[in-house]
Short mmCIF file of C-alpha atoms in Angstrom, two decimals:
data_model
loop_
_atom_site.label_atom_id
_atom_site.label_comp_id
_atom_site.label_asym_id
_atom_site.label_seq_id
_atom_site.Cartn_x
_atom_site.Cartn_y
_atom_site.Cartn_z
CA MET C 1271 72.88 -22.24 1.18
CA ASN C 1272 74.70 -25.43 2.23
CA LYS C 1273 72.80 -28.72 2.22
CA LEU C 1274 70.94 -29.14 5.49
CA PRO C 1275 70.51 -32.38 7.42
CA ASP C 1276 67.11 -34.11 7.32
CA ARG C 1277 66.45 -33.04 10.92
CA ILE C 1278 66.93 -29.32 11.45
CA ARG C 1279 68.74 -28.51 14.70
CA ILE C 1280 69.02 -25.22 16.55
CA LYS C 1281 72.74 -25.06 15.74
CA ASP C 1282 71.92 -25.30 12.00
CA ILE C 1283 69.58 -22.31 12.32
CA ALA C 1284 72.22 -20.42 14.31
CA ARG C 1285 74.81 -21.04 11.56
CA LEU C 1286 72.46 -19.84 8.82
CA ALA C 1287 71.43 -16.72 10.75
CA ASP C 1288 75.01 -16.06 11.89
CA VAL C 1289 74.00 -15.87 15.55
CA SER C 1290 74.62 -17.95 18.64
CA VAL C 1291 72.64 -21.05 19.59
CA GLY C 1292 71.45 -19.17 22.69
CA THR C 1293 70.01 -16.40 20.54
CA VAL C 1294 68.03 -18.91 18.45
CA ASP C 1295 66.72 -20.58 21.60
CA ARG C 1296 65.56 -17.21 22.99
CA VAL C 1297 63.76 -16.32 19.74
CA ILE C 1298 62.03 -19.71 19.49
CA HIS C 1299 60.74 -19.47 23.05
CA GLY C 1300 59.86 -15.75 22.93
CA ARG C 1301 62.38 -14.65 25.54
CA SER C 1302 64.03 -11.24 25.75
CA GLY C 1303 67.71 -10.35 25.36
CA VAL C 1304 67.87 -10.44 21.54
CA SER C 1305 68.57 -7.46 19.28
CA GLU C 1306 65.91 -6.60 16.74
CA SER C 1307 68.21 -7.33 13.79
CA SER C 1308 69.17 -10.76 15.15
CA ARG C 1309 65.56 -11.59 15.90
CA LYS C 1310 64.50 -10.74 12.34
CA ARG C 1311 67.29 -12.87 10.83
CA VAL C 1312 66.37 -15.86 12.99
CA GLU C 1313 62.63 -15.51 12.32
CA GLU C 1314 63.29 -15.34 8.56
CA ILE C 1315 65.33 -18.56 8.67
CA LEU C 1316 62.67 -20.27 10.78
CA LYS C 1317 60.03 -19.26 8.26
CA GLN C 1318 62.10 -20.45 5.27
CA LEU C 1319 62.73 -23.84 6.88
CA ASP C 1320 59.20 -24.19 8.27
CA TYR C 1321 60.91 -25.12 11.52
CA GLN C 1322 58.75 -26.78 14.19
CA PRO C 1323 60.47 -26.85 17.58
CA ASN C 1324 60.29 -29.98 19.72
CA MET C 1325 58.03 -28.46 22.35
CA TYR C 1326 57.86 -31.72 24.29
CA ALA C 1327 61.61 -31.74 24.88
CA SER C 1328 61.65 -28.00 25.50
CA ALA C 1329 58.91 -28.28 28.12
CA LEU C 1330 60.75 -31.06 29.90
CA ALA C 1331 63.95 -29.03 29.88
CA SER C 1332 62.30 -25.85 31.17
CA ASN C 1333 61.21 -27.50 34.44
CA LYS C 1334 58.40 -24.90 34.72
CA LYS C 1335 55.50 -25.69 37.02
CA TYR C 1336 51.92 -25.33 35.75
CA SER C 1337 49.05 -24.87 38.17
CA PHE C 1338 45.47 -25.34 36.96
CA ALA C 1339 42.22 -24.59 38.76
CA CYS C 1340 38.91 -26.38 38.30
CA LEU C 1341 35.55 -24.99 39.38
CA LEU C 1342 32.88 -27.70 39.65
CA PRO C 1343 29.47 -28.07 41.30
CA GLN C 1344 29.35 -29.67 44.74
CA HIS C 1345 28.44 -33.35 44.53
CA LEU C 1346 28.44 -36.63 46.38
CA GLU C 1347 30.71 -39.55 45.57
CA GLY C 1348 29.29 -41.54 42.66
CA GLU C 1349 27.37 -38.65 41.14
CA TYR C 1350 27.98 -37.23 37.65
CA TRP C 1351 30.91 -34.98 38.56
CA THR C 1352 32.81 -37.88 40.11
CA ASP C 1353 33.50 -39.15 36.58
CA VAL C 1354 34.68 -35.69 35.49
CA GLU C 1355 37.16 -35.76 38.38
CA LYS C 1356 38.35 -39.23 37.32
CA GLY C 1357 39.18 -37.76 33.92
CA ILE C 1358 41.07 -34.88 35.55
CA SER C 1359 43.11 -37.35 37.60
CA LYS C 1360 43.96 -39.39 34.49
CA ALA C 1361 45.12 -36.25 32.68
CA LEU C 1362 47.33 -35.28 35.63
CA SER C 1363 48.92 -38.72 35.50
CA THR C 1364 49.47 -38.44 31.74
CA TYR C 1365 51.20 -35.06 32.07
CA SER C 1366 52.97 -35.69 35.36
CA ASP C 1367 56.39 -35.20 33.69
CA PHE C 1368 55.54 -31.53 33.18
CA ASN C 1369 54.97 -30.50 36.81
CA THR C 1370 51.21 -29.99 36.41
CA THR C 1371 48.92 -29.65 39.40
CA VAL C 1372 45.17 -29.10 39.68
CA LYS C 1373 43.28 -27.55 42.58
CA THR C 1374 39.51 -28.12 42.46
CA THR C 1375 37.09 -25.68 44.05
CA TYR C 1376 33.37 -26.41 44.42
CA TYR C 1377 30.23 -24.28 44.33
CA ASP C 1378 26.61 -24.89 45.23
CA PRO C 1379 24.79 -25.12 41.87
CA TYR C 1380 21.62 -23.75 43.48
CA ASP C 1381 23.35 -20.68 44.96
CA TYR C 1382 24.79 -18.11 42.55
CA GLN C 1383 26.69 -16.34 45.35
CA SER C 1384 28.50 -19.60 46.03
CA PHE C 1385 29.79 -19.53 42.45
CA VAL C 1386 30.92 -15.92 42.89
CA ASN C 1387 32.79 -16.71 46.10
CA ALA C 1388 34.46 -19.78 44.64
CA SER C 1389 35.46 -17.96 41.45
CA GLU C 1390 36.99 -15.09 43.44
CA ALA C 1391 39.06 -17.60 45.39
CA ILE C 1392 40.37 -19.03 42.12
CA VAL C 1393 41.26 -15.59 40.71
CA ALA C 1394 43.24 -14.93 43.89
CA GLN C 1395 45.30 -18.07 43.20
CA HIS C 1396 46.47 -16.73 39.80
CA PRO C 1397 46.52 -20.18 38.16
CA ASP C 1398 48.02 -20.76 34.74
CA GLY C 1399 44.72 -22.08 33.37
CA VAL C 1400 41.14 -22.76 34.50
CA MET C 1401 38.50 -25.36 33.73
CA VAL C 1402 34.98 -24.41 34.79
CA ALA C 1403 31.46 -25.78 34.64
CA PRO C 1404 29.69 -22.44 34.05
CA THR C 1405 26.65 -21.17 35.89
CA VAL C 1406 24.26 -18.57 34.43
CA ARG C 1407 25.67 -16.06 31.98
CA GLU C 1408 25.82 -12.95 34.20
CA TYR C 1409 27.89 -14.60 36.94
CA THR C 1410 30.07 -16.57 34.54
CA ARG C 1411 30.83 -13.34 32.67
CA ILE C 1412 32.20 -11.68 35.81
CA PHE C 1413 34.54 -14.61 36.41
CA THR C 1414 35.74 -14.98 32.82
CA GLY C 1415 36.24 -11.22 32.57
CA GLN C 1416 38.63 -11.36 35.51
CA LEU C 1417 40.48 -14.30 33.94
CA THR C 1418 40.78 -12.44 30.63
CA GLU C 1419 42.25 -9.39 32.36
CA LEU C 1420 44.89 -11.64 33.92
CA ASP C 1421 45.52 -13.42 30.59
CA ILE C 1422 44.47 -16.76 32.08
CA PRO C 1423 42.97 -19.17 29.50
CA TYR C 1424 39.79 -21.01 30.52
CA ILE C 1425 37.96 -24.14 29.39
CA TYR C 1426 34.21 -24.80 29.67
CA ILE C 1427 32.93 -28.30 30.34
CA ASP C 1428 29.35 -29.58 30.43
CA SER C 1429 27.77 -26.40 29.06
CA ASN C 1430 28.85 -23.62 26.72
CA ILE C 1431 28.13 -19.89 26.80
CA LYS C 1432 28.60 -18.88 23.20
CA ASP C 1433 28.77 -15.13 23.69
CA ILE C 1434 31.55 -15.55 26.30
CA PRO C 1435 33.83 -17.80 24.21
CA PRO C 1436 36.41 -19.92 26.04
CA LEU C 1437 39.69 -21.34 24.80
CA ALA C 1438 37.74 -24.59 24.33
CA PHE C 1439 34.45 -26.24 25.25
CA PHE C 1440 33.78 -29.93 25.91
CA GLY C 1441 30.21 -31.14 26.28
CA GLN C 1442 27.08 -32.08 24.38
CA ASN C 1443 25.13 -29.79 22.13
CA SER C 1444 22.55 -29.60 24.89
CA ARG C 1445 19.70 -28.19 22.77
CA GLN C 1446 20.22 -30.89 20.16
CA SER C 1447 20.37 -33.48 22.93
CA GLY C 1448 17.02 -32.34 24.29
CA TYR C 1449 15.53 -32.27 20.79
CA PHE C 1450 16.71 -35.85 20.25
CA ALA C 1451 15.38 -36.93 23.67
CA ALA C 1452 11.93 -35.62 22.77
CA ARG C 1453 11.96 -37.64 19.58
CA MET C 1454 12.88 -40.80 21.51
CA LEU C 1455 10.23 -40.21 24.17
CA MET C 1456 7.50 -39.70 21.59
CA LEU C 1457 8.47 -42.95 19.86
CA LEU C 1458 7.46 -44.56 23.15
CA ALA C 1459 4.47 -42.32 23.83
CA GLY C 1460 2.89 -42.63 20.41
CA ASN C 1461 -0.42 -40.75 20.43
CA GLU C 1462 -0.54 -40.10 24.18
CA LYS C 1463 -1.96 -36.66 24.97
CA GLU C 1464 0.19 -35.90 28.05
CA ILE C 1465 3.80 -36.38 29.09
CA VAL C 1466 5.72 -35.11 32.13
CA ILE C 1467 9.05 -33.41 32.78
CA PHE C 1468 10.58 -34.13 36.20
CA ARG C 1469 12.97 -31.54 37.62
CA LYS C 1470 15.11 -31.05 40.70
CA ILE C 1471 14.77 -27.38 41.60
CA HIS C 1472 15.55 -25.05 44.51
CA GLU C 1473 13.93 -21.61 44.85
CA GLY C 1474 13.39 -21.46 41.09
CA ILE C 1475 16.96 -22.49 40.22
CA VAL C 1476 17.37 -25.64 38.14
CA GLY C 1477 21.07 -25.94 38.91
CA SER C 1478 22.76 -26.14 35.50
CA ASN C 1479 22.73 -24.48 32.09
CA GLN C 1480 22.85 -27.92 30.51
CA GLN C 1481 19.47 -28.93 31.94
CA GLU C 1482 17.81 -25.69 30.90
CA ASN C 1483 19.13 -25.97 27.35
CA ARG C 1484 18.07 -29.61 27.06
CA GLU C 1485 14.56 -28.64 28.06
CA LYS C 1486 14.54 -25.85 25.46
CA GLY C 1487 15.53 -28.31 22.75
CA PHE C 1488 12.93 -30.78 24.02
CA ARG C 1489 10.15 -28.20 23.90
CA GLN C 1490 11.25 -27.08 20.43
CA TYR C 1491 10.76 -30.61 19.11
CA MET C 1492 7.39 -30.94 20.83
CA LYS C 1493 6.21 -27.64 19.41
CA GLU C 1494 7.26 -28.63 15.90
CA HIS C 1495 6.03 -32.24 15.89
CA HIS C 1496 3.51 -32.73 18.71
CA PRO C 1497 1.93 -29.33 19.41
CA ALA C 1498 -1.26 -30.90 20.80
CA CYS C 1499 0.57 -32.92 23.45
CA ASN C 1500 0.28 -31.40 26.91
CA ILE C 1501 3.60 -31.17 28.79
CA LEU C 1502 3.13 -31.51 32.55
CA GLU C 1503 5.84 -30.53 35.04
CA LEU C 1504 6.76 -31.87 38.46
CA ASP C 1505 9.38 -29.88 40.37
CA LEU C 1506 10.94 -32.01 43.08
CA HIS C 1507 12.82 -30.17 45.83
CA ALA C 1508 16.59 -30.23 45.25
CA GLU C 1509 17.34 -29.86 48.97
CA ARG C 1510 14.64 -32.15 50.41
CA ASN C 1511 14.97 -35.65 48.95
CA ASP C 1512 12.77 -37.15 51.69
CA GLU C 1513 9.72 -35.49 50.12
CA ASP C 1514 10.21 -36.96 46.63
CA ALA C 1515 8.04 -40.05 47.11
CA LEU C 1516 5.15 -38.05 48.56
CA MET C 1517 5.27 -35.53 45.71
CA LEU C 1518 5.38 -38.34 43.14
CA ASP C 1519 2.45 -40.09 44.85
CA ASN C 1520 0.41 -36.91 44.63
CA PHE C 1521 1.35 -36.35 41.00
CA PHE C 1522 0.34 -39.83 39.83
CA ARG C 1523 -2.85 -39.68 41.89
CA GLU C 1524 -3.80 -36.48 40.07
CA HIS C 1525 -2.59 -37.71 36.65
CA PRO C 1526 -3.20 -41.48 36.55
CA ALA C 1527 -3.18 -41.64 32.74
CA VAL C 1528 0.35 -40.21 32.28
CA ARG C 1529 2.71 -42.99 31.18
CA ASN C 1530 5.72 -41.18 29.72
CA GLY C 1531 8.26 -38.83 31.28
CA ILE C 1532 11.79 -37.48 31.23
CA THR C 1533 14.30 -35.78 33.49
CA PHE C 1534 17.17 -33.64 32.19
CA ASN C 1535 19.44 -33.90 35.21
CA SER C 1536 21.64 -36.87 36.11
CA LYS C 1537 19.34 -38.22 38.85
CA VAL C 1538 16.73 -40.15 36.91
CA TYR C 1539 17.17 -42.89 39.51
CA ILE C 1540 15.03 -40.84 41.90
CA VAL C 1541 11.99 -41.44 39.72
CA GLY C 1542 13.18 -44.86 38.55
CA GLU C 1543 13.55 -46.24 42.09
CA TYR C 1544 10.17 -44.77 43.02
CA LEU C 1545 8.55 -46.61 40.10
CA GLN C 1546 10.14 -49.85 41.31
CA THR C 1547 8.98 -49.32 44.88
CA ARG C 1548 5.44 -48.61 43.75
CA LYS C 1549 5.55 -51.49 41.22
CA LYS C 1550 4.51 -49.05 38.52
CA ASN C 1551 5.58 -51.00 35.45
CA ASN C 1552 3.60 -49.21 32.76
CA PHE C 1553 5.63 -45.97 32.74
CA ASN C 1554 8.27 -45.07 30.12
CA LEU C 1555 11.09 -42.99 31.62
CA ILE C 1556 14.12 -41.40 29.93
CA GLY C 1557 17.10 -39.87 31.73
CA TYR C 1558 20.71 -38.82 31.44
CA ASP C 1559 24.12 -40.11 32.52
CA LEU C 1560 25.57 -43.41 33.65
CA LEU C 1561 25.46 -43.12 37.42
CA GLU C 1562 25.43 -46.58 39.01
CA ARG C 1563 21.89 -46.10 40.31
CA ASN C 1564 20.72 -44.90 36.88
CA VAL C 1565 22.23 -47.96 35.22
CA ALA C 1566 20.64 -50.21 37.85
CA CYS C 1567 17.23 -48.70 37.02
CA LEU C 1568 17.88 -49.25 33.30
CA LYS C 1569 18.72 -52.91 33.88
CA GLN C 1570 15.72 -53.41 36.16
CA GLY C 1571 13.34 -51.85 33.66
CA SER C 1572 12.22 -48.68 35.43
CA VAL C 1573 14.25 -46.52 33.02
CA TYR C 1574 13.73 -47.19 29.30
CA PHE C 1575 16.60 -45.13 27.79
CA LEU C 1576 19.70 -43.42 29.17
CA ILE C 1577 21.52 -40.70 27.24
CA ALA C 1578 25.26 -40.55 28.00
CA GLN C 1579 27.82 -37.82 27.36
CA GLN C 1580 31.20 -39.21 28.53
CA PRO C 1581 31.99 -36.94 31.51
CA GLU C 1582 35.31 -38.67 32.21
CA LEU C 1583 36.52 -37.78 28.73
CA GLN C 1584 35.36 -34.18 29.23
CA GLY C 1585 37.50 -33.87 32.36
CA TYR C 1586 40.50 -35.49 30.68
CA ASN C 1587 40.29 -33.41 27.50
CA GLY C 1588 39.83 -30.17 29.42
CA ILE C 1589 43.16 -30.59 31.21
CA LYS C 1590 44.82 -31.99 28.07
CA THR C 1591 43.78 -28.89 26.14
CA LEU C 1592 45.25 -26.56 28.76
CA CYS C 1593 48.51 -28.54 28.51
CA ASP C 1594 48.47 -28.44 24.71
CA HIS C 1595 47.91 -24.69 24.74
CA LEU C 1596 50.25 -23.64 27.53
CA ILE C 1597 53.02 -26.24 27.49
CA PHE C 1598 53.22 -27.40 23.87
CA LYS C 1599 51.97 -24.18 22.23
CA LYS C 1600 49.55 -26.10 20.02
CA GLU C 1601 46.46 -24.72 18.35
CA VAL C 1602 43.33 -26.20 19.92
CA ASN C 1603 39.76 -26.63 18.68
CA CYS C 1604 37.30 -24.31 20.38
CA ILE C 1605 34.06 -26.32 20.13
CA ASN C 1606 34.29 -30.01 20.95
CA TYR C 1607 30.88 -31.66 21.09
CA MET C 1608 30.55 -34.97 22.88
CA PRO C 1609 28.43 -37.68 21.25
CA ILE C 1610 24.75 -38.12 22.13
CA ASP C 1611 24.81 -41.81 23.09
CA LEU C 1612 21.46 -43.58 23.51
CA LEU C 1613 21.73 -46.67 25.72
CA THR C 1614 19.29 -49.47 26.44
CA VAL C 1615 19.34 -52.53 28.68
CA GLU C 1616 20.61 -54.53 25.68
CA THR C 1617 23.57 -52.23 24.93
CA ILE C 1618 24.68 -50.86 28.31
CA ASP C 1619 27.16 -53.67 29.09
CA TYR C 1620 29.00 -53.06 25.80
CA TYR C 1621 29.33 -49.32 26.19
CA SER C 1622 32.70 -47.88 27.10
CA ASN C 1623 32.85 -44.40 28.60
CA LYS C 1624 36.27 -43.64 27.15
#
């Protein structure tokens, strides 16, 4: 074999395999129109040389368009999913040279049929890849089963369903996050005999797998380390925010000694702002996510800790992973846990959600 240049080119492989440059290009990119004998010769040379094609240049040259679909819960501007969408937009900008587009569809997190309808609309689009914030297992399985039949890769963000494995998952280990949150709350509560979990709930539906799994991890810690502590629950109405203050008034009237609580959704500000309005300064409250109103409550003292999970990075990495898989043919990691970041009034200004 003649001495090869330091950088292996397609024409070098063609010379060694005694085929045309076009034949090598078709083999590298898995296209048809190559005889079996020629394909075997080219593949053997590629293997001997450990050839790695420049997929970046190849993708630019192909001029193929890639359409992605995202399925996210409905939300208002400034809520948790706004940061996920910021990450998606940044990823689109990063990969703009490769003709990538994203169409986002929304579902009501308190209505399973809404998820079904939205997922069916996405399947009808036949996108190249999908990023989804899953709902409960049975409805997610229907959707992912349809995607699998169509050979469409999908990414989970926020919560993972382990027995319906995606191409990749980005989010916290939600059980571990809840376990950790319980430990932090009990550092504040000490020997208190009662604590409270605040929820936003609609007709028995909590609204996300993440919240349910956090609560499971929380209760596991309490069972193991504080079995005598009574866990109270207050279910605020997800669809009737105007009743929150009245329900909280009634709760604290009935349980005046409770001084420690937690919420597993991203709206801890609901309780935090109530505590400010009522000038209730002797209550320790823990919540999740860096919404502006949550951070304001942290700085004003009505929230003691916030646990963050970098939603913008989840959105960015979800789209990046679809690009890595589909455009650059890279292997990707399946499970990608986000850090469990504990923030206080002293550290919040130095925290970067990137």
